[in-house]
PDB file of C-alpha atoms in Angstrom:
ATOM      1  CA  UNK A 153      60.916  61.163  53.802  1.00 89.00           C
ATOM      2  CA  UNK A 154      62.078  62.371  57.398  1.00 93.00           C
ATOM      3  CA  UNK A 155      59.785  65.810  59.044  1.00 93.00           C
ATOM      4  CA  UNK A 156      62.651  67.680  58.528  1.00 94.00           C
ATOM      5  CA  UNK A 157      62.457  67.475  54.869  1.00 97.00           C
ATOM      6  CA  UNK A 158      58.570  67.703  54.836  1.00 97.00           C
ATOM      7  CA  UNK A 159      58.777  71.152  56.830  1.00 98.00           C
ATOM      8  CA  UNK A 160      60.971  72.492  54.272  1.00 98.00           C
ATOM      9  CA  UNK A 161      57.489  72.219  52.076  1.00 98.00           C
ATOM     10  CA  UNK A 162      55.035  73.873  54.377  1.00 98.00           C
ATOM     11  CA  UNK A 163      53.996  76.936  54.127  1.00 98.00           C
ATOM     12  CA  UNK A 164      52.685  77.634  57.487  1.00 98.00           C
ATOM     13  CA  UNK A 165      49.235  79.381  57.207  1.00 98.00           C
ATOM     14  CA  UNK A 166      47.446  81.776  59.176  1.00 98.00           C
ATOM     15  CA  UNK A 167      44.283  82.949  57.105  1.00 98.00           C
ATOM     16  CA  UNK A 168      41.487  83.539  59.672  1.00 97.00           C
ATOM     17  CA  UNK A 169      39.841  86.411  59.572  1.00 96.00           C
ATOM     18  CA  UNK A 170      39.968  87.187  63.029  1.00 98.00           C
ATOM     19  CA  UNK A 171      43.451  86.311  62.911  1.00 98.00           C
ATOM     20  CA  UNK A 172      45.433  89.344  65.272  1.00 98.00           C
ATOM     21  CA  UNK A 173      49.474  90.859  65.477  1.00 98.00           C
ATOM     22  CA  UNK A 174      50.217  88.030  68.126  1.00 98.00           C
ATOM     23  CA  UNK A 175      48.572  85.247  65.654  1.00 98.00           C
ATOM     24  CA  UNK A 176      51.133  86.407  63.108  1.00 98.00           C
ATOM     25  CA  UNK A 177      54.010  86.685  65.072  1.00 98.00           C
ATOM     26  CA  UNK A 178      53.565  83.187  66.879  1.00 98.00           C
ATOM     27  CA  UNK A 179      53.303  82.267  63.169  1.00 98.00           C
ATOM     28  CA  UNK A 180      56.741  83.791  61.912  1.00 98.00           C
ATOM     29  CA  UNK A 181      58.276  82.229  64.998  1.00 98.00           C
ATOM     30  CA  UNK A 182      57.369  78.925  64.543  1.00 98.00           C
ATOM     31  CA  UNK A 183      57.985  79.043  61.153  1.00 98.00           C
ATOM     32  CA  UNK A 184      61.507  80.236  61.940  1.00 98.00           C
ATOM     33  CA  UNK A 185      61.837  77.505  64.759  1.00 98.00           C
ATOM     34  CA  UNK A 186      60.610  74.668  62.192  1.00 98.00           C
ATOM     35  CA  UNK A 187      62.192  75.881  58.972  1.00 98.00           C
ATOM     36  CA  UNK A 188      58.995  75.751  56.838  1.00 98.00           C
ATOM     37  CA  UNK A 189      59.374  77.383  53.817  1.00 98.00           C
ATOM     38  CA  UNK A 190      56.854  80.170  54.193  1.00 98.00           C
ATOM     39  CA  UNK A 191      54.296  82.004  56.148  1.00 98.00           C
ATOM     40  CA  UNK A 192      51.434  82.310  54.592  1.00 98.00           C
ATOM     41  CA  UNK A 193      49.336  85.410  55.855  1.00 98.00           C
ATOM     42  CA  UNK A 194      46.636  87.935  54.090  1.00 98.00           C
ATOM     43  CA  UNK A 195      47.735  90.908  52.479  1.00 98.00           C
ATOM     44  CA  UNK A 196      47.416  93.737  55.382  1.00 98.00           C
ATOM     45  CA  UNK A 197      50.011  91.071  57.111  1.00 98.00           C
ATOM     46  CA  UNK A 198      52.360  91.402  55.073  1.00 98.00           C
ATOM     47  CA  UNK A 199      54.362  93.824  56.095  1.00 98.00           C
ATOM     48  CA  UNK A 200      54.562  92.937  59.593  1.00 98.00           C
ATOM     49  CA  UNK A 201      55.017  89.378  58.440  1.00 98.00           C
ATOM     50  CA  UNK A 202      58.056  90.463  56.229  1.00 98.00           C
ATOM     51  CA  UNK A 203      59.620  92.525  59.198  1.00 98.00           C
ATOM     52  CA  UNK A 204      59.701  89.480  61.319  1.00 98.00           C
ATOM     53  CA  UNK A 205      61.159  86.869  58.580  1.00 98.00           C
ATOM     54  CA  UNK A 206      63.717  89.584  57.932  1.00 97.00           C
ATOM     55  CA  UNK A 207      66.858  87.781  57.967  1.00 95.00           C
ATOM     56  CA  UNK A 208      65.722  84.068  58.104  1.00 97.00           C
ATOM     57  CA  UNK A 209      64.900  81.998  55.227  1.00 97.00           C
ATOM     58  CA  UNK A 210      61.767  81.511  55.438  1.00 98.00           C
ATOM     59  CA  UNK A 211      59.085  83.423  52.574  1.00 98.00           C
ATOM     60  CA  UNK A 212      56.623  85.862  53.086  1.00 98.00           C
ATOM     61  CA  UNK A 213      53.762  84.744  51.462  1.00 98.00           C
ATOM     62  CA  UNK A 214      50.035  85.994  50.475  1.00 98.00           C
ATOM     63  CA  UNK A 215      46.398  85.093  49.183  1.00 98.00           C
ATOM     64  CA  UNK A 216      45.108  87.216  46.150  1.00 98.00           C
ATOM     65  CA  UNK A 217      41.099  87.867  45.494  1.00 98.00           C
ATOM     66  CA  UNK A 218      40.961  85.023  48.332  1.00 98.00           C
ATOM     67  CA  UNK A 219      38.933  83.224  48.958  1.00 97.00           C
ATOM     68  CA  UNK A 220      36.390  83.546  46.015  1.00 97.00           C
ATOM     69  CA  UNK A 221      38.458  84.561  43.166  1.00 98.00           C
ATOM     70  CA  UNK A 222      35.725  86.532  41.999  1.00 97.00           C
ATOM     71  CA  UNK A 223      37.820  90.083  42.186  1.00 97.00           C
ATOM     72  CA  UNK A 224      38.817  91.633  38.712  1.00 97.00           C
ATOM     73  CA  UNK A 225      42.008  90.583  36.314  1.00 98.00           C
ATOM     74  CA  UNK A 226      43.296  94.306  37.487  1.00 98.00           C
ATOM     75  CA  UNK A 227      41.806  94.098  40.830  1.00 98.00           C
ATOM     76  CA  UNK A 228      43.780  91.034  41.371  1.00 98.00           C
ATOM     77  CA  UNK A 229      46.919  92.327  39.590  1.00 98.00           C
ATOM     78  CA  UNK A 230      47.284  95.631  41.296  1.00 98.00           C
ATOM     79  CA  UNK A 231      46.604  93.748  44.907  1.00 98.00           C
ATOM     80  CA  UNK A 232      49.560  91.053  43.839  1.00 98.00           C
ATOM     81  CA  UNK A 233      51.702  94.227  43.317  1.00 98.00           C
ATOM     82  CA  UNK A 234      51.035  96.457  45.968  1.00 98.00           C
ATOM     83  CA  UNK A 235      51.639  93.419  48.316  1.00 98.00           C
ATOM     84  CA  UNK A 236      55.184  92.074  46.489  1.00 98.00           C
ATOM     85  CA  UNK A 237      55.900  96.120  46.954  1.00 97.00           C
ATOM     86  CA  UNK A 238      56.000  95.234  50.839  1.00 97.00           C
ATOM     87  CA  UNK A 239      57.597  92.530  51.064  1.00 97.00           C
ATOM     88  CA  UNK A 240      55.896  89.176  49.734  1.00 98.00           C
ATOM     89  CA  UNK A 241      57.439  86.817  47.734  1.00 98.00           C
ATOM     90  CA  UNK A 242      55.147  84.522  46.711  1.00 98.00           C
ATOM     91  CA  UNK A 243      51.352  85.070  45.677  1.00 98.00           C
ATOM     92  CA  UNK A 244      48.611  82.811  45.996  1.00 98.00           C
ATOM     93  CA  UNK A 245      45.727  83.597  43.744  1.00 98.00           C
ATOM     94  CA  UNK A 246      42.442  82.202  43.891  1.00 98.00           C
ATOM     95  CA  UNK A 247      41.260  81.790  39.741  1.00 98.00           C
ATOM     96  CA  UNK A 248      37.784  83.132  38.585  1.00 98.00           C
ATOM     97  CA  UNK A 249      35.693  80.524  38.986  1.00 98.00           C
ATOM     98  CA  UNK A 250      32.819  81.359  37.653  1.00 98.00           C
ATOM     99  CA  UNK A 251      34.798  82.064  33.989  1.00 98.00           C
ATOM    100  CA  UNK A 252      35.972  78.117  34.793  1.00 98.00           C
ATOM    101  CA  UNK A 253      32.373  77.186  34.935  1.00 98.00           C
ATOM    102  CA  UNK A 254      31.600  79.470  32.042  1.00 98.00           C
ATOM    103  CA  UNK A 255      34.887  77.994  29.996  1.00 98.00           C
ATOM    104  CA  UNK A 256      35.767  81.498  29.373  1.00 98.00           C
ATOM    105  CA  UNK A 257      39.511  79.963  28.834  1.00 98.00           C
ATOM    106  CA  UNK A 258      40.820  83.483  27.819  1.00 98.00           C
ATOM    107  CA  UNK A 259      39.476  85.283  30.833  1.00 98.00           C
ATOM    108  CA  UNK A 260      41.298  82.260  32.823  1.00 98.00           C
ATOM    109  CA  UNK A 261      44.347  83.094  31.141  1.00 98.00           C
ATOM    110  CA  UNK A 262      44.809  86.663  31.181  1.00 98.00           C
ATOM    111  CA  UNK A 263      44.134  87.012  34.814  1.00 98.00           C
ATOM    112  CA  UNK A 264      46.929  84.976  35.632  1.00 98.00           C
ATOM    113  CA  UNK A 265      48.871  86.005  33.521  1.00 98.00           C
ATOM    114  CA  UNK A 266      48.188  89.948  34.772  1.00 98.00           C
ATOM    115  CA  UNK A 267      49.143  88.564  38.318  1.00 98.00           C
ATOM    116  CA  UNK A 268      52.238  86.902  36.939  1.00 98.00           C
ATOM    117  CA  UNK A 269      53.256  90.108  34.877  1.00 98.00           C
ATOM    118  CA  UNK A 270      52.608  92.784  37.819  1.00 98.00           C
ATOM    119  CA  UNK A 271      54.987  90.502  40.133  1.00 97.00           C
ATOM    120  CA  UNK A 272      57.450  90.692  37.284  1.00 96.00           C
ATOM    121  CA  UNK A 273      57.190  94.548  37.422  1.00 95.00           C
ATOM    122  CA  UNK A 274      57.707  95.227  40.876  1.00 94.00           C
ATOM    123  CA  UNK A 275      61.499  95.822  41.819  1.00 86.00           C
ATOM    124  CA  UNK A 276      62.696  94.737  44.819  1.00 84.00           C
ATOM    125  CA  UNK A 277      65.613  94.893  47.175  1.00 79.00           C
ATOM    126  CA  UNK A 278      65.355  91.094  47.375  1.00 77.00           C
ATOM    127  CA  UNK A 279      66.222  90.644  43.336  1.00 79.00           C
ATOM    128  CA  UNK A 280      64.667  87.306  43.443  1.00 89.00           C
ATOM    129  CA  UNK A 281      61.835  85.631  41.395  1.00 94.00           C
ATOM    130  CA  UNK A 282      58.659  86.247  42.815  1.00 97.00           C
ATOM    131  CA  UNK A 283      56.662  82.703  43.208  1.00 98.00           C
ATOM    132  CA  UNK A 284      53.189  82.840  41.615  1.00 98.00           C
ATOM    133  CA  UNK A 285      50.611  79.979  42.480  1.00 98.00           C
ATOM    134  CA  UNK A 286      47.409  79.853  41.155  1.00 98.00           C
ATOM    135  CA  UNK A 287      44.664  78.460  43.489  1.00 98.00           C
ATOM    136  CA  UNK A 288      42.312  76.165  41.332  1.00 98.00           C
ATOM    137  CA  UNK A 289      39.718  75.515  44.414  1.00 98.00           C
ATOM    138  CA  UNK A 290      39.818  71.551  42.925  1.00 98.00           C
ATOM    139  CA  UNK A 291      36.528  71.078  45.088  1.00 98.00           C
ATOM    140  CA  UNK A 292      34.639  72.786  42.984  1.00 98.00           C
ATOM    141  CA  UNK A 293      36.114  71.375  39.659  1.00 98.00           C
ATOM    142  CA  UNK A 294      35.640  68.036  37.442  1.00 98.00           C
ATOM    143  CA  UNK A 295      38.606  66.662  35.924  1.00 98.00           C
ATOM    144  CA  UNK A 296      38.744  68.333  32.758  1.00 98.00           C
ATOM    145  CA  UNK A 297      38.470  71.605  34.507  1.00 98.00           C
ATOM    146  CA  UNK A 298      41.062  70.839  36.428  1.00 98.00           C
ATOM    147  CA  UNK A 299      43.694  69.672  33.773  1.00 98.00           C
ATOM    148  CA  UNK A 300      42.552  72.792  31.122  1.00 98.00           C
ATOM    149  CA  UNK A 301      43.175  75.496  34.166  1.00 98.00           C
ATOM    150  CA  UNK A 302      46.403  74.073  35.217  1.00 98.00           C
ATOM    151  CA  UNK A 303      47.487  73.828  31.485  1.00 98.00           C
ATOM    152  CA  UNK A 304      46.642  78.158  31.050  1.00 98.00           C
ATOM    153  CA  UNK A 305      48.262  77.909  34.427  1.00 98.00           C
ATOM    154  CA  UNK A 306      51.406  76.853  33.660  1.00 98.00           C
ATOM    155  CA  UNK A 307      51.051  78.470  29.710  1.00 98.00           C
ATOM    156  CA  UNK A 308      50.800  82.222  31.736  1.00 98.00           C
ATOM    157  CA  UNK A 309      54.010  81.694  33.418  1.00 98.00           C
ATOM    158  CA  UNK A 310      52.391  80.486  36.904  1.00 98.00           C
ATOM    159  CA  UNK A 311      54.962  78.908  39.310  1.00 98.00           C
ATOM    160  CA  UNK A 312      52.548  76.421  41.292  1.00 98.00           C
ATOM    161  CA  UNK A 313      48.966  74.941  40.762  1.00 98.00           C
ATOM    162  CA  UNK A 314      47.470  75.028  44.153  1.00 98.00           C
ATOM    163  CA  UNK A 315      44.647  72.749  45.017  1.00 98.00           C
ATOM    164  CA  UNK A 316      42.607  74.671  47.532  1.00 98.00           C
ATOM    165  CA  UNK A 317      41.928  77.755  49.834  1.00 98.00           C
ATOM    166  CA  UNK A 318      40.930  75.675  52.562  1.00 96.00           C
ATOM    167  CA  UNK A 319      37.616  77.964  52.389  1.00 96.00           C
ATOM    168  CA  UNK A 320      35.481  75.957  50.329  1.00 97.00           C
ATOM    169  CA  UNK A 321      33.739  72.231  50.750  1.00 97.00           C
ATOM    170  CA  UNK A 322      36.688  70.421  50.528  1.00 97.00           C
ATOM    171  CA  UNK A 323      40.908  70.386  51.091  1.00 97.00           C
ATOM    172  CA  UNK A 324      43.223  68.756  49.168  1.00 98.00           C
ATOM    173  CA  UNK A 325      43.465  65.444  47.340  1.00 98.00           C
ATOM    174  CA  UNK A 326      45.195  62.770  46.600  1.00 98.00           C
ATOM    175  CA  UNK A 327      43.797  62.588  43.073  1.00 98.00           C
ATOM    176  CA  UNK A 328      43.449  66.138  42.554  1.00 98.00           C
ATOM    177  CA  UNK A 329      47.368  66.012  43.239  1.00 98.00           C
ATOM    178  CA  UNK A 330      47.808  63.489  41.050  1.00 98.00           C
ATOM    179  CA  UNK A 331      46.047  64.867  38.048  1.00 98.00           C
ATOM    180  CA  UNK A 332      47.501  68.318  38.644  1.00 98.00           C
ATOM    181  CA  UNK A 333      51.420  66.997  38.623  1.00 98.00           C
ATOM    182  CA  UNK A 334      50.589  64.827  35.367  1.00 98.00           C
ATOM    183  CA  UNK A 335      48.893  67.483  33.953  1.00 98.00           C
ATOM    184  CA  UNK A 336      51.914  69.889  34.451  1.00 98.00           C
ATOM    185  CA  UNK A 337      54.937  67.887  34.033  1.00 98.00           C
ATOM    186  CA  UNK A 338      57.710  67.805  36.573  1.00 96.00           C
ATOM    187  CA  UNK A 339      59.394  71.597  36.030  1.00 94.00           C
ATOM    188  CA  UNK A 340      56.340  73.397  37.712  1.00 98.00           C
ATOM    189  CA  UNK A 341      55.242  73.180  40.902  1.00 98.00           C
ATOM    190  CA  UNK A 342      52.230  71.234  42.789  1.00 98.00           C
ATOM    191  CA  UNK A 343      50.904  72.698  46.016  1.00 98.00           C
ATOM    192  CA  UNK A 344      48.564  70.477  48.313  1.00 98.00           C
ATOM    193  CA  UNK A 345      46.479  72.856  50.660  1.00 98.00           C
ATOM    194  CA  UNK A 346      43.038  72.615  52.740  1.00 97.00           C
ATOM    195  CA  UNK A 347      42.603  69.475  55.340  1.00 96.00           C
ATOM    196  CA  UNK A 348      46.221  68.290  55.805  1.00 97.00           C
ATOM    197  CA  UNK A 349      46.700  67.439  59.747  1.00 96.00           C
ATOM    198  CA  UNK A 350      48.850  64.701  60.019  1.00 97.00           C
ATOM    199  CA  UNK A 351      52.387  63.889  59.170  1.00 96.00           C
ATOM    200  CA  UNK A 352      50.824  60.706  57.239  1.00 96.00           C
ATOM    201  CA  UNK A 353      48.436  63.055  55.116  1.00 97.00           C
ATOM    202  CA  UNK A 354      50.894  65.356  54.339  1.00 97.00           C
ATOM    203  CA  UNK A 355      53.398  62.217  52.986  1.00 97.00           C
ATOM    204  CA  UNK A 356      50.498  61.190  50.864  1.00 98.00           C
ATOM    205  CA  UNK A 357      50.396  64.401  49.549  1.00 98.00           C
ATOM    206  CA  UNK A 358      53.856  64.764  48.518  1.00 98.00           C
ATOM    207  CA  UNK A 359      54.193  60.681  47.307  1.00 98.00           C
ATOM    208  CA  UNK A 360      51.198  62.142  45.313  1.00 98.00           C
ATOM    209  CA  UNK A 361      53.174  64.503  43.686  1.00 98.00           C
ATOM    210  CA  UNK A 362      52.946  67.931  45.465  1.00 98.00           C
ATOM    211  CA  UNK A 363      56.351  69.558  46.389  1.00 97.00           C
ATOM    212  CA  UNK A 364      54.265  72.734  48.752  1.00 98.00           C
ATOM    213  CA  UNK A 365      51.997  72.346  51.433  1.00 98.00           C
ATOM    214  CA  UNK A 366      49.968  74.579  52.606  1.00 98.00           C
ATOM    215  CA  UNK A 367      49.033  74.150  56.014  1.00 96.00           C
ATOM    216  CA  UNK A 368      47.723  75.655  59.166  1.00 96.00           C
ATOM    217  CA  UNK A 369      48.402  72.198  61.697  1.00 97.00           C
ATOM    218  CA  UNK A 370      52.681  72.742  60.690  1.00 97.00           C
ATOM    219  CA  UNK A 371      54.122  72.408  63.642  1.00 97.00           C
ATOM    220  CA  UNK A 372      51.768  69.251  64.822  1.00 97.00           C
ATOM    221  CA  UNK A 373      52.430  67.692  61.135  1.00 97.00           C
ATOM    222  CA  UNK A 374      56.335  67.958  61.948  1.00 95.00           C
ATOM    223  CA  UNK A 375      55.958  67.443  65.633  1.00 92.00           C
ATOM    224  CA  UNK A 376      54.290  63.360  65.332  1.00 80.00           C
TER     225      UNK A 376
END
């Protein structure tokens, strides 16, 4: 697989909370320059973000009740909305946790699918899907939690499990990867985020089975 094909995957990430207009601009720009295949920024970013990708092909893309998850089903939903509203077109939402650890499946479910349902309902000048990923935090998670969320993932109408917010003890893996693309099948999507530096990590990644990466080191990982 050559970089050029591997940038096409990245969504290049800006998260930090200190993160400033220049931060976001030098972000656009390189993701322009590189071709990645978003910009990843937080919600008050997004309209900035999505006045500076105007034109290119690049996505606007945003983090939803990041980076706990712990937000509300509606807080969560009306946040995805209000952000697709100005501009985004692809949402990243961190799942409830603590209802994973309590196996309160339904709670699980009917967040995501709010989120997926309030993108639905938003109408746009674009006209295009919008992208919904569901951040599992796979750091956090055994195995079986890991195959039952991505299951009510993909069941609510989700777009992409994610592995990680790159906010909590650990990034992506290789056998978090792997578990989430068998667990899913090969007509949804499998995004590898948190801890990927190196043009050789991110290739594991993707031999692993993720087809996104999200990524804050882009233009080193395409630059080796």
């Amino acid at each position: 697989m050559t970089k050029n094909e591997i940038a096409k995957m990245i969504d290049h990430t800006q998260l930090s909370a200190c993160a400033g207009k220049e931060d976001i601009k030098k972000l656009c720009s390189e993701a322009v320059k590189y071709g990645f295949a978003s910009c990843c920024v937080n919600p008050y970013y997004v309209p900035l973000a999505a006045d500076l990708l105007n034109g290119s092909s690049v996505k606007v893309c945003t983090v939803i009740g990041f980076p706990l998850g712990a937000n509300s089903a509606d807080d969560k939903a009306s946040q995805a909305a209000m952000c697709v509203s100005e501009g985004a077109d692809e949402v990243d939402m961190v799942v409830n946790l603590g209802a994973v650890k309590d196996k309160d499946w339904d709670v699980v479910y009917e967040e995501i699918y709010a989120v997926r349902c309030a993108c639905d309902d938003v109408e746009t000048d674009k006209g295009a899907k919008i992208i919904v990923k569901v951040i599992l935090e796979t750091c956090y998670l055994n195995d079986e939690e890991i195959v039952k969320v991505s299951e009510l993932a993909k069941e609510a109408g989700a777009d992409f499990v994610k592995t990680s917010t790159g906010f909590g003890t650990g990034g992506a893996t290789v056998h978090a990867v792997e578990l989430m693309r068998k667990t899913v099948g090969k007509d949804m999507g499998v995004k590898a985020s948190g801890g990927i530096h190196s043009f050789e990590e991110a290739l594991s990644m993707v031999n692993a089975g993720a087809d996104r990466l999200g990524c804050s080191a882009g233009v080193k990982i395409v630059s080796e």
